[in-house]
Amino acid sequence: MAKVVDLGKVAGIIPEINSDGFWVINGEVTGIRAQGPKGDRGETGEPGQQGKKGDPGKDGIVNVRVSGTTATITTNG
């Protein structure tokens, strides 16, 4: 069933949501939350299809050279 709204009563209103999450109409806090309460968790869905195989990664060797308090890290891949 559709709800009938008299547009003459809503023309020119400025609806906003304040930082506390309440509707504010033309600067007046309505006391009505803009978001309802959190609902119950839904059922777990079916697993999706396997994704496409990615490109092969690069094989690399990590070299670490420590000199005093400095570590230099290099790779060849």
mmCIF file of N, CA and C in Angstrom:
data_model
loop_
_atom_site.group_PDB
_atom_site.id
_atom_site.type_symbol
_atom_site.label_atom_id
_atom_site.label_comp_id
_atom_site.label_asym_id
_atom_site.label_seq_id
_atom_site.Cartn_x
_atom_site.Cartn_y
_atom_site.Cartn_z
ATOM 1 N N MET A 1 0.853 -1.180 0.000
ATOM 2 C CA MET A 1 0.000 0.000 0.000
ATOM 3 C C MET A 1 0.895 1.239 0.000
ATOM 4 N N ALA A 2 0.618 2.180 -0.841
ATOM 5 C CA ALA A 2 1.406 3.399 -0.949
ATOM 6 C C ALA A 2 0.980 4.408 0.113
ATOM 7 N N LYS A 3 1.947 5.177 0.571
ATOM 8 C CA LYS A 3 1.660 6.227 1.539
ATOM 9 C C LYS A 3 1.475 7.532 0.777
ATOM 10 N N VAL A 4 0.423 8.251 1.079
ATOM 11 C CA VAL A 4 0.137 9.518 0.423
ATOM 12 C C VAL A 4 0.729 10.642 1.264
ATOM 13 N N VAL A 5 1.499 11.524 0.610
ATOM 14 C CA VAL A 5 2.128 12.640 1.304
ATOM 15 C C VAL A 5 1.646 13.925 0.672
ATOM 16 N N ASP A 6 1.174 14.859 1.488
ATOM 17 C CA ASP A 6 0.769 16.176 1.005
ATOM 18 C C ASP A 6 2.019 16.999 0.770
ATOM 19 N N LEU A 7 2.394 17.198 -0.497
ATOM 20 C CA LEU A 7 3.626 17.901 -0.817
ATOM 21 C C LEU A 7 3.600 19.358 -0.370
ATOM 22 N N GLY A 8 2.431 19.904 -0.142
ATOM 23 C CA GLY A 8 2.348 21.261 0.371
ATOM 24 C C GLY A 8 2.924 21.383 1.772
ATOM 25 N N LYS A 9 2.990 20.264 2.497
ATOM 26 C CA LYS A 9 3.517 20.280 3.858
ATOM 27 C C LYS A 9 5.022 20.004 3.906
ATOM 28 N N VAL A 10 5.605 19.515 2.802
ATOM 29 C CA VAL A 10 7.023 19.190 2.825
ATOM 30 C C VAL A 10 7.852 20.090 1.922
ATOM 31 N N ALA A 11 7.222 20.892 1.094
ATOM 32 C CA ALA A 11 7.973 21.767 0.191
ATOM 33 C C ALA A 11 8.795 22.755 0.994
ATOM 34 N N GLY A 12 10.081 22.860 0.672
ATOM 35 C CA GLY A 12 10.946 23.828 1.321
ATOM 36 C C GLY A 12 11.606 23.345 2.594
ATOM 37 N N ILE A 13 11.369 22.096 2.990
ATOM 38 C CA ILE A 13 12.044 21.612 4.196
ATOM 39 C C ILE A 13 13.498 21.282 3.875
ATOM 40 N N ILE A 14 14.336 21.330 4.868
ATOM 41 C CA ILE A 14 15.750 21.002 4.701
ATOM 42 C C ILE A 14 16.077 19.869 5.670
ATOM 43 N N PRO A 15 16.023 18.616 5.183
ATOM 44 C CA PRO A 15 16.356 17.497 6.064
ATOM 45 C C PRO A 15 17.865 17.283 6.117
ATOM 46 N N GLU A 16 18.365 17.005 7.316
ATOM 47 C CA GLU A 16 19.783 16.727 7.527
ATOM 48 C C GLU A 16 19.884 15.637 8.584
ATOM 49 N N ILE A 17 21.071 15.065 8.716
ATOM 50 C CA ILE A 17 21.346 14.110 9.784
ATOM 51 C C ILE A 17 22.472 14.711 10.618
ATOM 52 N N ASN A 18 22.241 14.858 11.931
ATOM 53 C CA ASN A 18 23.270 15.478 12.764
ATOM 54 C C ASN A 18 24.345 14.466 13.152
ATOM 55 N N SER A 19 25.369 14.925 13.823
ATOM 56 C CA SER A 19 26.499 14.066 14.193
ATOM 57 C C SER A 19 26.100 12.978 15.186
ATOM 58 N N ASP A 20 24.961 13.128 15.853
ATOM 59 C CA ASP A 20 24.465 12.111 16.778
ATOM 60 C C ASP A 20 23.590 11.078 16.077
ATOM 61 N N GLY A 21 23.344 11.253 14.748
ATOM 62 C CA GLY A 21 22.567 10.290 13.983
ATOM 63 C C GLY A 21 21.068 10.528 13.969
ATOM 64 N N PHE A 22 20.612 11.722 14.340
ATOM 65 C CA PHE A 22 19.183 12.039 14.344
ATOM 66 C C PHE A 22 18.833 12.935 13.152
ATOM 67 N N TRP A 23 17.589 12.774 12.656
ATOM 68 C CA TRP A 23 17.103 13.666 11.606
ATOM 69 C C TRP A 23 16.923 15.068 12.192
ATOM 70 N N VAL A 24 17.322 16.057 11.414
ATOM 71 C CA VAL A 24 17.142 17.466 11.757
ATOM 72 C C VAL A 24 16.356 18.077 10.603
ATOM 73 N N ILE A 25 15.206 18.663 10.900
ATOM 74 C CA ILE A 25 14.363 19.276 9.875
ATOM 75 C C ILE A 25 14.325 20.775 10.122
ATOM 76 N N ASN A 26 14.803 21.516 9.119
ATOM 77 C CA ASN A 26 14.846 22.989 9.226
ATOM 78 C C ASN A 26 15.500 23.447 10.526
ATOM 79 N N GLY A 27 16.589 22.749 10.916
ATOM 80 C CA GLY A 27 17.345 23.147 12.095
ATOM 81 C C GLY A 27 16.826 22.596 13.404
ATOM 82 N N GLU A 28 15.712 21.856 13.385
ATOM 83 C CA GLU A 28 15.132 21.317 14.617
ATOM 84 C C GLU A 28 15.393 19.808 14.697
ATOM 85 N N VAL A 29 16.030 19.376 15.790
ATOM 86 C CA VAL A 29 16.300 17.951 15.986
ATOM 87 C C VAL A 29 14.978 17.244 16.265
ATOM 88 N N THR A 30 14.693 16.191 15.466
ATOM 89 C CA THR A 30 13.400 15.512 15.586
ATOM 90 C C THR A 30 13.370 14.442 16.665
ATOM 91 N N GLY A 31 14.543 13.948 17.096
ATOM 92 C CA GLY A 31 14.565 12.836 18.040
ATOM 93 C C GLY A 31 14.366 11.494 17.352
ATOM 94 N N ILE A 32 14.293 11.495 16.022
ATOM 95 C CA ILE A 32 14.121 10.259 15.256
ATOM 96 C C ILE A 32 15.466 9.874 14.658
ATOM 97 N N ARG A 33 15.917 8.669 14.961
ATOM 98 C CA ARG A 33 17.190 8.195 14.429
ATOM 99 C C ARG A 33 17.090 8.022 12.916
ATOM 100 N N ALA A 34 18.181 8.398 12.219
ATOM 101 C CA ALA A 34 18.222 8.284 10.767
ATOM 102 C C ALA A 34 18.495 6.854 10.326
ATOM 103 N N GLN A 35 19.001 6.022 11.215
ATOM 104 C CA GLN A 35 19.286 4.623 10.897
ATOM 105 C C GLN A 35 18.652 3.766 11.967
ATOM 106 N N GLY A 36 17.988 2.712 11.540
ATOM 107 C CA GLY A 36 17.339 1.817 12.486
ATOM 108 C C GLY A 36 18.346 0.940 13.201
ATOM 109 N N PRO A 37 17.869 0.111 14.117
ATOM 110 C CA PRO A 37 18.766 -0.775 14.862
ATOM 111 C C PRO A 37 19.367 -1.840 13.950
ATOM 112 N N LYS A 38 20.510 -2.375 14.356
ATOM 113 C CA LYS A 38 21.178 -3.415 13.587
ATOM 114 C C LYS A 38 20.299 -4.662 13.587
ATOM 115 N N GLY A 39 20.140 -5.233 12.420
ATOM 116 C CA GLY A 39 19.327 -6.445 12.286
ATOM 117 C C GLY A 39 20.112 -7.699 12.601
ATOM 118 N N ASP A 40 19.409 -8.819 12.585
ATOM 119 C CA ASP A 40 20.035 -10.111 12.826
ATOM 120 C C ASP A 40 20.929 -10.489 11.654
ATOM 121 N N ARG A 41 21.945 -11.276 11.924
ATOM 122 C CA ARG A 41 22.857 -11.742 10.884
ATOM 123 C C ARG A 41 22.112 -12.697 9.962
ATOM 124 N N GLY A 42 22.329 -12.523 8.677
ATOM 125 C CA GLY A 42 21.696 -13.397 7.696
ATOM 126 C C GLY A 42 22.402 -14.732 7.579
ATOM 127 N N GLU A 43 21.795 -15.629 6.804
ATOM 128 C CA GLU A 43 22.384 -16.944 6.597
ATOM 129 C C GLU A 43 23.628 -16.825 5.723
ATOM 130 N N THR A 44 24.563 -17.758 5.912
ATOM 131 C CA THR A 44 25.772 -17.787 5.106
ATOM 132 C C THR A 44 25.406 -18.205 3.692
ATOM 133 N N GLY A 45 25.918 -17.471 2.722
ATOM 134 C CA GLY A 45 25.641 -17.774 1.330
ATOM 135 C C GLY A 45 26.532 -18.870 0.794
ATOM 136 N N GLU A 46 26.252 -19.292 -0.431
ATOM 137 C CA GLU A 46 27.054 -20.306 -1.106
ATOM 138 C C GLU A 46 28.411 -19.723 -1.461
ATOM 139 N N PRO A 47 29.466 -20.539 -1.440
ATOM 140 C CA PRO A 47 30.785 -20.048 -1.837
ATOM 141 C C PRO A 47 30.774 -19.600 -3.298
ATOM 142 N N GLY A 48 31.562 -18.587 -3.604
ATOM 143 C CA GLY A 48 31.665 -18.101 -4.973
ATOM 144 C C GLY A 48 32.577 -18.982 -5.804
ATOM 145 N N GLN A 49 32.650 -18.677 -7.093
ATOM 146 C CA GLN A 49 33.501 -19.442 -8.004
ATOM 147 C C GLN A 49 34.967 -19.126 -7.739
ATOM 148 N N GLN A 50 35.820 -20.084 -8.090
ATOM 149 C CA GLN A 50 37.263 -19.900 -7.947
ATOM 150 C C GLN A 50 37.705 -18.764 -8.866
ATOM 151 N N GLY A 51 38.536 -17.879 -8.349
ATOM 152 C CA GLY A 51 39.047 -16.767 -9.143
ATOM 153 C C GLY A 51 40.063 -17.225 -10.177
ATOM 154 N N LYS A 52 40.332 -16.347 -11.135
ATOM 155 C CA LYS A 52 41.299 -16.633 -12.191
ATOM 156 C C LYS A 52 42.702 -16.705 -11.599
ATOM 157 N N LYS A 53 43.514 -17.640 -12.107
ATOM 158 C CA LYS A 53 44.870 -17.819 -11.607
ATOM 159 C C LYS A 53 45.696 -16.583 -11.950
ATOM 160 N N GLY A 54 46.480 -16.118 -11.002
ATOM 161 C CA GLY A 54 47.315 -14.939 -11.201
ATOM 162 C C GLY A 54 48.599 -15.268 -11.941
ATOM 163 N N ASP A 55 49.312 -14.239 -12.339
ATOM 164 C CA ASP A 55 50.600 -14.403 -13.003
ATOM 165 C C ASP A 55 51.614 -14.946 -12.004
ATOM 166 N N PRO A 56 52.598 -15.700 -12.519
ATOM 167 C CA PRO A 56 53.631 -16.216 -11.622
ATOM 168 C C PRO A 56 54.405 -15.077 -10.959
ATOM 169 N N GLY A 57 54.790 -15.286 -9.735
ATOM 170 C CA GLY A 57 55.587 -14.295 -9.031
ATOM 171 C C GLY A 57 57.055 -14.405 -9.401
ATOM 172 N N LYS A 58 57.819 -13.419 -9.013
ATOM 173 C CA LYS A 58 59.260 -13.431 -9.280
ATOM 174 C C LYS A 58 59.980 -14.134 -8.147
ATOM 175 N N ASP A 59 60.934 -14.984 -8.518
ATOM 176 C CA ASP A 59 61.788 -15.595 -7.508
ATOM 177 C C ASP A 59 62.882 -14.594 -7.197
ATOM 178 N N GLY A 60 63.134 -14.384 -5.972
ATOM 179 C CA GLY A 60 64.160 -13.419 -5.599
ATOM 180 C C GLY A 60 64.909 -13.853 -4.363
ATOM 181 N N ILE A 61 66.069 -13.332 -4.233
ATOM 182 C CA ILE A 61 66.883 -13.599 -3.059
ATOM 183 C C ILE A 61 67.046 -12.280 -2.320
ATOM 184 N N VAL A 62 66.844 -12.315 -1.029
ATOM 185 C CA VAL A 62 66.992 -11.122 -0.212
ATOM 186 C C VAL A 62 68.370 -11.151 0.427
ATOM 187 N N ASN A 63 69.094 -10.066 0.263
ATOM 188 C CA ASN A 63 70.409 -9.929 0.875
ATOM 189 C C ASN A 63 70.339 -8.848 1.939
ATOM 190 N N VAL A 64 70.862 -9.130 3.105
ATOM 191 C CA VAL A 64 70.885 -8.152 4.191
ATOM 192 C C VAL A 64 72.341 -7.958 4.604
ATOM 193 N N ARG A 65 72.796 -6.714 4.555
ATOM 194 C CA ARG A 65 74.147 -6.380 4.997
ATOM 195 C C ARG A 65 74.006 -5.432 6.186
ATOM 196 N N VAL A 66 74.573 -5.842 7.308
ATOM 197 C CA VAL A 66 74.495 -5.041 8.527
ATOM 198 C C VAL A 66 75.863 -4.430 8.784
ATOM 199 N N SER A 67 75.857 -3.111 8.994
ATOM 200 C CA SER A 67 77.082 -2.389 9.311
ATOM 201 C C SER A 67 76.773 -1.449 10.463
ATOM 202 N N GLY A 68 77.230 -1.793 11.653
ATOM 203 C CA GLY A 68 76.917 -0.972 12.821
ATOM 204 C C GLY A 68 75.437 -1.037 13.119
ATOM 205 N N THR A 69 74.749 0.123 13.055
ATOM 206 C CA THR A 69 73.314 0.166 13.327
ATOM 207 C C THR A 69 72.509 0.303 12.040
ATOM 208 N N THR A 70 73.131 0.107 10.867
ATOM 209 C CA THR A 70 72.454 0.250 9.583
ATOM 210 C C THR A 70 72.344 -1.108 8.901
ATOM 211 N N ALA A 71 71.170 -1.422 8.387
ATOM 212 C CA ALA A 71 70.959 -2.644 7.610
ATOM 213 C C ALA A 71 70.609 -2.241 6.189
ATOM 214 N N THR A 72 71.288 -2.806 5.215
ATOM 215 C CA THR A 72 70.995 -2.564 3.804
ATOM 216 C C THR A 72 70.357 -3.826 3.249
ATOM 217 N N ILE A 73 69.177 -3.706 2.679
ATOM 218 C CA ILE A 73 68.425 -4.860 2.167
ATOM 219 C C ILE A 73 68.313 -4.711 0.653
ATOM 220 N N THR A 74 68.736 -5.717 -0.087
ATOM 221 C CA THR A 74 68.613 -5.726 -1.553
ATOM 222 C C THR A 74 68.001 -7.041 -2.001
ATOM 223 N N THR A 75 67.396 -7.025 -3.193
ATOM 224 C CA THR A 75 66.850 -8.243 -3.785
ATOM 225 C C THR A 75 67.340 -8.336 -5.221
ATOM 226 N N ASN A 76 67.305 -9.521 -5.760
ATOM 227 C CA ASN A 76 67.672 -9.674 -7.159
ATOM 228 C C ASN A 76 66.463 -10.046 -8.009
ATOM 229 N N GLY A 77 65.257 -9.871 -7.484
ATOM 230 C CA GLY A 77 64.070 -10.282 -8.227
ATOM 231 C C GLY A 77 63.078 -9.231 -8.383
#
